[in-house]
Amino acid sequence: MMYRSDTRTPITPQLALRVAMLGAAALVLFGLIFFRLWYLQVLSGDVYLAEANDNRIREIKVHAPRGKILDRNGEVLVDNRTGLAVQIEPNRLPRGREDRADLYRRLGPLLRMRPERIYREIREQTEELSYTAVTLRQDVSYERVYYLQEHADEFPGVKVERVFLRRYPKGTRAAHLLGYVGEISGEQLEERENADREQGDIIGQSGIEFVYDRFLRGRNGASRIQVDANGRPKGELSEREAVPGENLRLTLDNAVQRAGEEALSRRGLPGGFVAINPKNGEVLGLGSYPTFEPKVFTQPLNQRQVDELFRQGEESPISNRAIQGLYPAGSSWKPVTAVASLEGGLIGPDSIINDPGSLDVGGISVSNAGGGAYGAISVRRALQVSSNVFFAKLGQMANSAGDGMLVQKWAHALGIGRPSGLDLPHEEPGRVPSPGWRNQLFEQGETDRPWTVGDNINLAIGQGDLLTNPLHLAVGYATIANRGRVPTPRLGLRVEEAGGRPLQEIRAEERRVPMNGQNAAAIMEGLRLASMEGGTGAGVFGGFPVQVAGKTGTAEVQGKGDQSWFVAVAPYEDPEIVIALTIERGGFGSEAAAPAAREVLEAYFNIRPQDIEESPDQGPGGPAPID
Amino acid sequence: MISKPQPRPFADEAALARTPSPLAFDWLLAIAMLGLIGASIAMMATTTVGDVEGSPHYYTVRQAAYGAGGLVLMLLLARIDYSRFRELRFGLYAVMLACITAVLLLGATTRGSQRWIELPFFTFQPSELGKVLLIVALAAFVIERSWRASELQRTARLLLVGALPAALVLLQPDLGTALVYVVITVTVLFVSGVKWTHFAALGGVSAAVAALALVAAPAVGQPVLTDYQADRLTAFVNPSDDPRGEGYQINQSLVAIGSGQKVGRGDEATQSRLDFLPERHTDFIFAAVGERYGFVGAALILSLYALLIWRGLRILTLSKNFYGSLIASGIVAMLMFQVFVNVGMNVGLAPITGIPLPLLSYGGTSMLVTCMAIGLLQSIYIQARLVQKSRDPLF
């Protein structure tokens, strides 16, 4: 019955049941698929639509060009050039460990990086900020980038971005104060002033770039593009233009800066200098030697570069000796002692103190450099010849006057040993030793003796435990030249539009200390005499067409050669510039630092060699005092 | 609708068989088929433009040509009395085996499997044609009278008839199509009235074989499925586990369908336009429809398939003879299985098996063979009308 053909097949109950089951199965399966479609498209459609858009839309950051940094005359110290950076998007890398290793192997030769280095960079950078693009190399050549873009599907997770790189047209000029830029760190992202920043943004990380970042940074734009499954761009959807950063004009004078840097590098010894305008605190020059190429920071540093920049000890090129140096000031300190003694009433401008050539107090012996004795002298003459005995006596007197803190208090009033307010990070305040400081150390067992009068005598002549730097001495001298007005040194002059239109002047607060004009005048006269016949700076500044008031300094440094100093104010009648310059192991101030400082002054006053009168090698009063 | 046929006492069956009315079709079935072919051509026109360089309408033109060819084949088969194929059962079966074997010997290898034979005009996929040949031959073997054997033996032999080509296809390897052969065989046997106990036994044996293949054999270091097959079969369970690997296709398919929402994204259909959706004109064309035309479009396509299957089941019950019913059951099984596995794969309910969506997926052989199958259904319908059996349709 069952297996007959060509006869009518009656629909047997069995066939009917089985066909019905077939139909029921179809019904159930169709129902299942309908419900699934309903769920996917109607109930979860938004989620999938968002995912589809996430698939296809890439937001490409358009970096804003950073503002330029100019010197006070508009000379470009830092500007930008464009470069192509190769980056890795970690979440788009192949999943398989082997696939990734293979990708790094193929990418390595293109970027001139070892695959292990690529792996390490990605691991280290994603540890801090996961899911952000990892920059492997900036400044990749166009040919290599074209290759990468043409073979985009062979390099999943690799993308190329146009970036602005800092360019330093003057090489090492002002390297120590410009600072460098770098990708924002996770910690920095959380800071309030970086609220408008995003991962991967470039911000100033040190120096001027850091301090004035909010003006220089500009605002990044964004370009939303559509990409296909292989990451190839398929048209732009929208764009927000980048707003370039504003230019920053510095108070720095390129000519002064160059002269200072060259003066130091010609001598080949570590040192630093600061030149400021005493009237307003504008920093005309600030430099340190040894120096470095700021452009090294536009690429990830290799170990050799790190070792070179941060090498141990005092040879490190990265440290800015002008504001971070810790040096005894030697005789360059004497005007500070003079101010304290005059203002503290220990002496008057015309008081006479006998200089017999040496002084033995409290177990220490002080004698004049060169062994001379200057007899009965006033503060002017004492400064001119740099009498150690005269100032040692003042130190001795100050130690027993009042609380014994006269010199220390006046140092502080002159801005020494405290933050100057300079717009650069990492300024070292140095150390002005005091009885309280040493006695506390002694109580803690960290030193072998308490404060004695000898310590104050050493301080009075800029020796002993005193540690300071050119910036602070420059501010101190400027205050004396200003008759008590303490300038706040600053590097920022104004913020300008790209076209040069001023947007905002940068101002700094001023401080005042009460200072008797006659006292200050007496000290200035002494400093002026020091640069004239019979003074310590006469050999250097004799015949100099601008009247210079300055003081040499030769400080003994334990275990090293003498620290050479020169601090000067010029012109004497109406000071426009204060220069403080120091050279480690330079020897006598008059032999190393003073000639170097003169080069800076020549640059500032635009003095050519023929303008300088031939001066007699020696004054009629015998050999000039040295210090 | 179909008017209830009235008995005609003087009708000469044979004479009528020779002259069927030119319009005596199951028009609903024809409409479902034409609708799907039209949708396929429309999808080719909208989603594959520019895929082939220098020939923007490459897929559209070809699919339209396959559709036209399929239509001709359907019309031809509809005019022939399918009952004649019964005598050709051995020949058809032999041709099928020969084709499938040939592809193993001279087929082109694509992505690790040999499924196609390159012909001058298109690549011919014998395993597709084999489906219809198997249905026609197997149905004939089922109603074979000469077999003198117990029912169990008969069931076993018939199973073997289906298992042989399935095994050959599996060697290509093409797991999906092999499963279609198995489903066809089981369904034809099911409709033919094989005892429940035999199916129970069959189920038991299959479970044991599956356990052996999937668990025991790999455990002793003799895997039956390649890693690639195993990955594809399991990826759909949790596609986001490995969104870059096997789960990628399923994920992209889900995103495409889901993002279509109610009425679709039209020309904004970025998943299919920007290559995120793989195989968007073949295996994942349903996802492309879902993205472009939304729930409305996808539901319309599904409704056309539902119509197709309903008409198939109806024709099964109308058939003038049991041979026709069995052929219809095989065809319904084939279409149902392919639709559910393919759409299921697109919506994340079934594993990736590479089974094309009948009439919608791009592909010459699949199109022609599906049209032939529908031609057979039309033939069964026409023959049933001609003998004027007045019988209430079950569906």
Coordinates of N, CA, C and O in Angstrom, one line a residue, chain A residues 378-521:
Chain A
S378 N 86.7 103.2 54.2 CA 85.2 103.2 54.3 C 84.7 102.1 53.5 O 85.4 101.4 52.8
V379 N 83.4 102.0 53.5 CA 82.7 100.9 52.8 C 83.0 101.0 51.3 O 83.1 100.0 50.6
R380 N 83.1 102.3 50.7 CA 83.3 102.4 49.3 C 84.6 101.8 48.9 O 84.7 101.0 48.0
R381 N 85.6 102.2 49.7 CA 87.0 101.7 49.4 C 87.1 100.2 49.6 O 87.7 99.5 48.8
A382 N 86.4 99.7 50.6 CA 86.4 98.3 50.9 C 85.8 97.5 49.8 O 86.3 96.4 49.5
L383 N 84.8 98.0 49.2 CA 84.2 97.3 48.1 C 85.1 97.4 46.9 O 85.3 96.4 46.1
Q384 N 85.7 98.6 46.7 CA 86.6 98.8 45.5 C 87.7 97.8 45.5 O 88.0 97.1 44.5
V385 N 88.3 97.6 46.7 CA 89.5 96.7 46.7 C 89.1 95.3 47.2 O 90.0 94.4 47.3
S386 N 87.8 95.1 47.6 CA 87.4 93.9 48.1 C 88.1 93.4 49.3 O 88.7 92.3 49.4
S387 N 88.1 94.3 50.3 CA 88.8 94.0 51.5 C 88.0 92.9 52.3 O 86.9 93.1 52.8
N388 N 88.7 91.8 52.5 CA 88.1 90.7 53.3 C 88.0 91.1 54.8 O 87.0 90.8 55.5
V389 N 89.0 91.8 55.2 CA 89.1 92.1 56.7 C 88.0 93.0 57.0 O 87.3 92.8 58.1
F390 N 87.8 94.0 56.2 CA 86.7 95.0 56.5 C 85.4 94.3 56.6 O 84.6 94.5 57.6
F391 N 85.0 93.4 55.7 CA 83.7 92.8 55.8 C 83.7 91.7 56.8 O 82.6 91.4 57.4
A392 N 84.8 91.1 57.1 CA 84.9 90.1 58.2 C 84.5 90.7 59.5 O 83.8 90.2 60.3
K393 N 85.1 92.0 59.6 CA 84.8 92.7 60.9 C 83.3 93.0 61.0 O 82.7 93.0 62.0
L394 N 82.7 93.4 59.8 CA 81.2 93.6 59.8 C 80.5 92.4 60.2 O 79.5 92.4 60.9
G395 N 81.0 91.2 59.7 CA 80.3 90.0 60.0 C 80.4 89.7 61.5 O 79.4 89.2 62.1
Q396 N 81.6 90.0 62.0 CA 81.7 89.8 63.5 C 80.8 90.7 64.3 O 80.1 90.2 65.2
M397 N 80.7 92.0 63.9 CA 79.8 92.9 64.5 C 78.3 92.5 64.4 O 77.6 92.5 65.4
A398 N 78.0 92.0 63.2 CA 76.6 91.7 62.9 C 76.2 90.5 63.8 O 75.0 90.3 64.2
N399 N 77.1 89.6 64.1 CA 76.8 88.4 64.8 C 76.4 88.7 66.2 O 75.6 88.0 66.8
S400 N 76.9 89.8 66.8 CA 76.6 90.1 68.1 C 75.5 91.2 68.2 O 75.1 91.6 69.3
A401 N 75.1 91.8 67.1 CA 74.1 92.8 67.1 C 72.7 92.2 67.0 O 72.4 91.4 66.2
G402 N 71.9 92.6 68.0 CA 70.5 92.1 68.1 C 70.5 90.6 68.1 O 71.2 90.0 68.9
D403 N 69.7 90.0 67.3 CA 69.6 88.5 67.3 C 70.7 87.9 66.4 O 70.6 86.7 66.2
G404 N 71.6 88.7 65.9 CA 72.7 88.1 65.1 C 72.3 87.7 63.8 O 73.0 87.0 63.1
M405 N 71.1 88.2 63.3 CA 70.6 87.7 62.0 C 70.6 88.8 61.0 O 69.9 88.8 60.0
L406 N 71.4 89.9 61.3 CA 71.3 91.1 60.4 C 71.6 90.8 58.9 O 70.8 91.1 58.0
V407 N 72.7 90.1 58.7 CA 73.1 89.8 57.3 C 72.0 88.9 56.7 O 71.6 89.1 55.5
Q408 N 71.6 87.9 57.4 CA 70.6 86.9 56.9 C 69.3 87.6 56.5 O 68.7 87.3 55.5
K409 N 68.9 88.5 57.4 CA 67.6 89.2 57.2 C 67.7 90.0 55.9 O 66.8 90.1 55.1
W410 N 68.8 90.7 55.8 CA 68.9 91.6 54.6 C 69.1 90.8 53.3 O 68.6 91.2 52.3
A411 N 69.8 89.7 53.5 CA 69.9 88.8 52.3 C 68.5 88.4 51.8 O 68.1 88.5 50.6
H412 N 67.7 88.1 52.8 CA 66.3 87.7 52.5 C 65.5 88.8 51.9 O 64.8 88.7 50.9
A413 N 65.7 90.0 52.5 CA 65.0 91.2 52.0 C 65.4 91.5 50.5 O 64.6 92.0 49.7
L414 N 66.7 91.2 50.2 CA 67.2 91.5 48.9 C 66.7 90.4 47.9 O 67.1 90.4 46.7
G415 N 66.0 89.4 48.4 CA 65.5 88.4 47.5 C 66.4 87.2 47.4 O 66.3 86.4 46.5
I416 N 67.4 87.1 48.3 CA 68.4 86.0 48.2 C 67.9 84.9 49.1 O 67.6 85.1 50.3
G417 N 68.0 83.6 48.6 CA 67.6 82.5 49.5 C 66.1 82.3 49.5 O 65.6 81.5 50.4
R418 N 65.4 82.9 48.6 CA 63.9 82.6 48.6 C 63.5 82.7 47.1 O 64.2 83.2 46.3
P419 N 62.4 82.1 46.9 CA 61.9 82.0 45.4 C 61.8 83.4 44.9 O 61.2 84.3 45.5
S420 N 62.4 83.7 43.7 CA 62.4 85.0 43.2 C 61.1 85.4 42.5 O 60.9 86.5 42.2
G421 N 60.3 84.4 42.2 CA 59.1 84.6 41.4 C 59.3 84.5 39.9 O 58.4 84.8 39.1
L422 N 60.5 84.1 39.5 CA 60.8 83.9 38.1 C 59.8 82.9 37.5 O 59.5 81.9 38.2
D423 N 59.4 83.1 36.3 CA 58.5 82.2 35.6 C 59.2 81.0 35.0 O 59.0 80.7 33.8
L424 N 59.9 80.4 35.8 CA 60.5 79.1 35.4 C 60.4 78.1 36.6 O 60.6 78.6 37.7
P425 N 60.1 76.9 36.3 CA 60.0 75.9 37.4 C 61.4 75.5 37.9 O 62.4 75.7 37.2
H426 N 61.5 74.9 39.0 CA 62.7 74.3 39.5 C 63.8 75.2 39.9 O 65.0 74.9 39.8
E427 N 63.4 76.4 40.4 CA 64.4 77.4 40.9 C 64.9 76.9 42.2 O 64.1 76.5 43.1
E428 N 66.2 76.9 42.5 CA 66.7 76.5 43.8 C 66.9 77.8 44.6 O 67.7 78.7 44.2
P429 N 66.3 77.8 45.8 CA 66.5 79.1 46.6 C 67.9 79.1 47.2 O 68.4 80.2 47.6
G430 N 68.6 78.1 47.3 CA 69.9 78.1 47.9 C 69.9 78.1 49.4 O 68.9 77.8 50.0
R431 N 71.0 78.6 50.0 CA 71.0 78.5 51.5 C 71.8 79.7 52.0 O 73.0 79.9 51.6
V432 N 71.2 80.5 52.9 CA 71.9 81.5 53.6 C 72.0 81.0 55.0 O 71.0 81.0 55.8
P433 N 73.2 80.6 55.5 CA 73.3 79.9 56.8 C 73.0 80.9 57.9 O 73.3 82.1 57.9
S434 N 72.3 80.4 58.9 CA 71.9 81.2 60.1 C 72.2 80.4 61.4 O 72.4 79.2 61.3
P435 N 72.3 81.1 62.5 CA 72.5 80.4 63.8 C 71.5 79.3 64.0 O 71.8 78.1 64.4
G436 N 70.2 79.6 63.8 CA 69.2 78.6 64.0 C 69.4 77.4 63.2 O 69.2 76.3 63.6
W437 N 69.7 77.6 61.9 CA 69.9 76.5 61.0 C 71.0 75.5 61.5 O 70.8 74.3 61.6
R438 N 72.2 76.1 61.8 CA 73.3 75.3 62.2 C 73.1 74.7 63.6 O 73.4 73.5 63.8
N439 N 72.5 75.4 64.5 CA 72.3 74.9 65.8 C 71.3 73.7 65.8 O 71.5 72.7 66.5
Q440 N 70.3 73.8 64.9 CA 69.4 72.7 64.8 C 70.1 71.5 64.3 O 69.9 70.4 64.8
L441 N 70.9 71.7 63.2 CA 71.6 70.5 62.7 C 72.5 69.9 63.8 O 72.6 68.7 63.9
F442 N 73.1 70.8 64.6 CA 74.0 70.3 65.6 C 73.2 69.5 66.6 O 73.7 68.4 67.0
E443 N 72.0 70.0 67.0 CA 71.2 69.2 68.0 C 70.8 67.9 67.4 O 70.7 66.9 68.1
Q444 N 70.6 67.8 66.1 CA 70.2 66.6 65.5 C 71.5 65.7 65.2 O 71.4 64.6 64.6
G445 N 72.6 66.2 65.6 CA 73.8 65.4 65.4 C 74.3 65.3 64.0 O 75.1 64.5 63.7
E446 N 73.9 66.3 63.2 CA 74.3 66.2 61.8 C 75.5 67.1 61.5 O 76.0 67.1 60.3
T447 N 76.0 67.8 62.4 CA 77.2 68.6 62.2 C 78.0 68.5 63.5 O 77.5 68.2 64.6
D448 N 79.2 68.9 63.4 CA 80.1 68.7 64.5 C 80.1 69.8 65.5 O 80.7 69.7 66.6
R449 N 79.5 71.0 65.1 CA 79.6 72.1 66.0 C 78.4 73.0 65.9 O 77.8 73.1 64.8
P450 N 78.1 73.8 66.9 CA 77.0 74.8 66.8 C 77.6 76.1 66.1 O 78.7 76.2 65.7
W451 N 76.7 77.0 65.9 CA 77.0 78.3 65.2 C 78.0 79.0 66.0 O 78.0 79.1 67.2
T452 N 79.0 79.6 65.3 CA 80.0 80.5 66.0 C 80.1 81.8 65.2 O 79.6 81.9 64.1
V453 N 80.8 82.7 65.8 CA 81.0 84.0 65.1 C 81.7 83.8 63.8 O 81.6 84.5 62.8
G454 N 82.6 82.7 63.8 CA 83.3 82.4 62.5 C 82.4 82.2 61.4 O 82.6 82.5 60.2
D455 N 81.2 81.5 61.7 CA 80.3 81.3 60.6 C 79.7 82.6 60.0 O 79.5 82.7 58.8
N456 N 79.5 83.5 60.9 CA 78.9 84.8 60.4 C 80.0 85.6 59.7 O 79.7 86.3 58.7
I457 N 81.2 85.4 60.1 CA 82.3 86.1 59.4 C 82.5 85.5 58.0 O 82.6 86.2 57.0
N458 N 82.4 84.1 57.9 CA 82.5 83.5 56.6 C 81.3 83.9 55.7 O 81.5 84.2 54.5
L459 N 80.1 84.1 56.3 CA 79.0 84.5 55.5 C 79.2 85.9 55.0 O 78.9 86.2 53.8
A460 N 79.8 86.8 55.8 CA 80.0 88.2 55.5 C 80.8 88.3 54.2 O 80.7 89.2 53.4
I461 N 81.8 87.4 54.0 CA 82.6 87.4 52.9 C 82.2 86.4 51.8 O 83.0 86.1 50.9
G462 N 81.0 85.9 52.0 CA 80.5 85.0 50.9 C 81.1 83.6 50.9 O 81.1 82.9 49.9
Q463 N 81.5 83.2 52.1 CA 82.2 81.8 52.2 C 81.4 81.0 53.1 O 80.2 81.3 53.5
G464 N 82.0 79.9 53.5 CA 81.3 79.0 54.5 C 80.2 78.2 53.9 O 80.3 77.6 52.8
D465 N 79.1 78.3 54.6 CA 77.9 77.4 54.2 C 77.0 78.1 53.2 O 76.0 77.5 52.8
L466 N 77.4 79.3 52.8 CA 76.5 80.0 51.8 C 76.4 79.3 50.5 O 77.4 78.9 49.9
L467 N 75.2 79.2 50.0 CA 75.0 78.6 48.6 C 74.0 79.5 47.9 O 72.9 79.7 48.4
T468 N 74.4 80.0 46.8 CA 73.4 80.8 46.0 C 73.7 80.6 44.5 O 74.5 79.8 44.1
N469 N 73.0 81.4 43.7 CA 73.1 81.2 42.3 C 73.1 82.6 41.6 O 72.7 83.6 42.2
P470 N 73.4 82.7 40.3 CA 73.4 84.0 39.7 C 72.1 84.7 39.7 O 72.1 85.9 39.9
L471 N 71.0 84.0 39.6 CA 69.7 84.7 39.6 C 69.5 85.5 40.9 O 69.2 86.7 40.8
H472 N 69.8 84.9 42.0 CA 69.6 85.6 43.3 C 70.5 86.8 43.5 O 70.1 87.8 44.0
L473 N 71.8 86.6 43.1 CA 72.7 87.7 43.2 C 72.3 88.9 42.3 O 72.4 90.1 42.7
A474 N 71.8 88.5 41.1 CA 71.3 89.6 40.2 C 70.2 90.3 40.8 O 70.1 91.6 40.7
V475 N 69.2 89.6 41.4 CA 68.1 90.3 42.0 C 68.6 91.2 43.2 O 68.1 92.3 43.3
G476 N 69.5 90.7 44.0 CA 70.0 91.4 45.1 C 70.7 92.7 44.6 O 70.4 93.8 45.2
Y477 N 71.6 92.6 43.6 CA 72.2 93.8 43.1 C 71.2 94.8 42.5 O 71.4 96.0 42.7
A478 N 70.3 94.2 41.8 CA 69.2 95.1 41.2 C 68.5 95.9 42.3 O 68.2 97.1 42.1
T479 N 68.2 95.2 43.4 CA 67.5 95.9 44.5 C 68.4 97.0 45.1 O 67.8 98.1 45.4
I480 N 69.7 96.8 45.2 CA 70.5 97.9 45.7 C 70.5 99.0 44.7 O 70.4 100.2 45.0
A481 N 70.7 98.7 43.4 CA 70.7 99.7 42.3 C 69.3 100.5 42.3 O 69.3 101.6 42.0
N482 N 68.2 99.8 42.7 CA 66.9 100.4 42.7 C 66.6 101.1 44.0 O 65.5 101.5 44.2
R483 N 67.5 101.1 44.9 CA 67.3 101.8 46.2 C 66.2 101.1 47.0 O 65.4 101.8 47.6
G484 N 66.1 99.8 46.9 CA 65.1 99.1 47.7 C 64.0 98.5 47.0 O 63.2 97.7 47.6
R485 N 63.8 98.8 45.7 CA 62.7 98.2 44.9 C 63.2 96.8 44.4 O 64.2 96.7 43.7
V486 N 62.5 95.7 44.8 CA 62.9 94.4 44.5 C 62.2 93.9 43.2 O 61.0 93.8 43.2
P487 N 62.9 93.8 42.1 CA 62.2 93.4 40.9 C 61.9 91.9 40.9 O 62.7 91.1 41.5
T488 N 60.8 91.5 40.3 CA 60.6 90.1 40.2 C 61.0 89.7 38.8 O 60.5 90.2 37.8
P489 N 62.0 88.9 38.7 CA 62.5 88.5 37.4 C 61.5 87.7 36.6 O 60.8 86.9 37.2
R490 N 61.4 88.0 35.3 CA 60.4 87.2 34.5 C 60.9 87.1 33.1 O 61.6 88.0 32.6
L491 N 60.5 86.1 32.4 CA 60.9 85.8 31.1 C 59.7 86.1 30.1 O 60.0 86.4 28.9
G492 N 58.5 86.0 30.5 CA 57.4 86.3 29.6 C 57.2 87.8 29.5 O 57.1 88.5 30.5
L493 N 57.1 88.2 28.3 CA 56.9 89.7 28.0 C 55.4 89.9 27.7 O 54.7 90.6 28.3
R494 N 55.0 89.2 26.6 CA 53.6 89.3 26.3 C 53.1 88.2 25.4 O 53.9 87.5 24.7
V495 N 51.8 88.0 25.3 CA 51.2 87.0 24.5 C 50.7 87.8 23.2 O 50.1 88.8 23.3
E496 N 51.0 87.2 22.1 CA 50.6 87.8 20.8 C 49.8 86.9 19.9 O 50.0 85.7 20.0
E497 N 49.0 87.5 19.1 CA 48.4 86.7 18.0 C 49.5 86.3 17.0 O 50.6 86.9 17.0
A498 N 49.2 85.3 16.2 CA 50.2 84.9 15.2 C 50.7 86.1 14.4 O 51.8 86.1 14.0
G499 N 49.8 87.0 14.1 CA 50.2 88.2 13.3 C 51.1 89.2 14.0 O 51.6 90.1 13.4
G500 N 51.2 89.0 15.3 CA 52.0 89.9 16.1 C 51.2 90.9 17.0 O 51.7 91.7 17.7
R501 N 49.9 90.9 16.8 CA 49.1 91.9 17.6 C 49.1 91.4 19.0 O 48.8 90.3 19.4
P502 N 49.5 92.4 19.9 CA 49.6 92.0 21.4 C 48.2 91.6 21.9 O 47.2 92.2 21.6
L503 N 48.2 90.6 22.7 CA 46.9 90.1 23.3 C 46.9 90.4 24.8 O 45.9 90.8 25.4
Q504 N 48.1 90.2 25.4 CA 48.1 90.3 26.9 C 49.5 90.6 27.3 O 50.5 89.9 26.9
E505 N 49.7 91.6 28.1 CA 51.1 91.9 28.6 C 51.2 91.0 29.9 O 50.3 90.8 30.6
I506 N 52.4 90.5 30.1 CA 52.6 89.7 31.3 C 53.3 90.6 32.3 O 54.3 91.3 32.0
R507 N 52.7 90.7 33.5 CA 53.2 91.6 34.5 C 53.7 90.8 35.7 O 53.2 89.7 35.9
A508 N 54.5 91.4 36.5 CA 54.9 90.8 37.7 C 54.8 91.8 38.9 O 55.0 93.0 38.7
E509 N 54.5 91.3 40.0 CA 54.4 92.1 41.2 C 55.8 92.6 41.6 O 56.8 92.0 41.3
E510 N 55.9 93.7 42.2 CA 57.1 94.2 42.8 C 57.0 94.3 44.3 O 56.0 94.4 44.8
R511 N 58.2 94.2 44.9 CA 58.3 94.2 46.3 C 59.2 95.4 46.7 O 60.0 95.8 45.9
R512 N 59.0 95.9 47.8 CA 59.9 97.1 48.2 C 60.5 96.7 49.6 O 59.8 96.2 50.5
V513 N 61.7 97.1 49.8 CA 62.3 97.0 51.2 C 62.7 98.4 51.5 O 63.2 99.1 50.6
P514 N 62.5 98.9 52.7 CA 62.9 100.2 53.1 C 64.4 100.3 53.1 O 65.1 99.5 53.7
M515 N 65.0 101.2 52.3 CA 66.4 101.3 52.2 C 66.8 102.8 52.1 O 66.2 103.5 51.3
N516 N 67.8 103.1 52.9 CA 68.2 104.5 52.8 C 69.0 104.8 51.5 O 69.9 104.1 51.2
G517 N 68.6 105.8 50.8 CA 69.1 106.1 49.5 C 70.6 106.4 49.6 O 71.4 106.0 48.7
Q518 N 71.1 107.0 50.7 CA 72.5 107.3 50.8 C 73.3 106.1 51.0 O 74.4 105.9 50.5
N519 N 72.8 105.1 51.8 CA 73.5 103.8 52.0 C 73.6 103.1 50.6 O 74.7 102.7 50.3
A520 N 72.5 103.0 49.9 CA 72.6 102.4 48.6 C 73.6 103.1 47.7 O 74.4 102.4 47.0
A521 N 73.5 104.4 47.7 CA 74.4 105.2 46.8 C 75.9 104.9 47.2 O 76.7 104.7 46.3

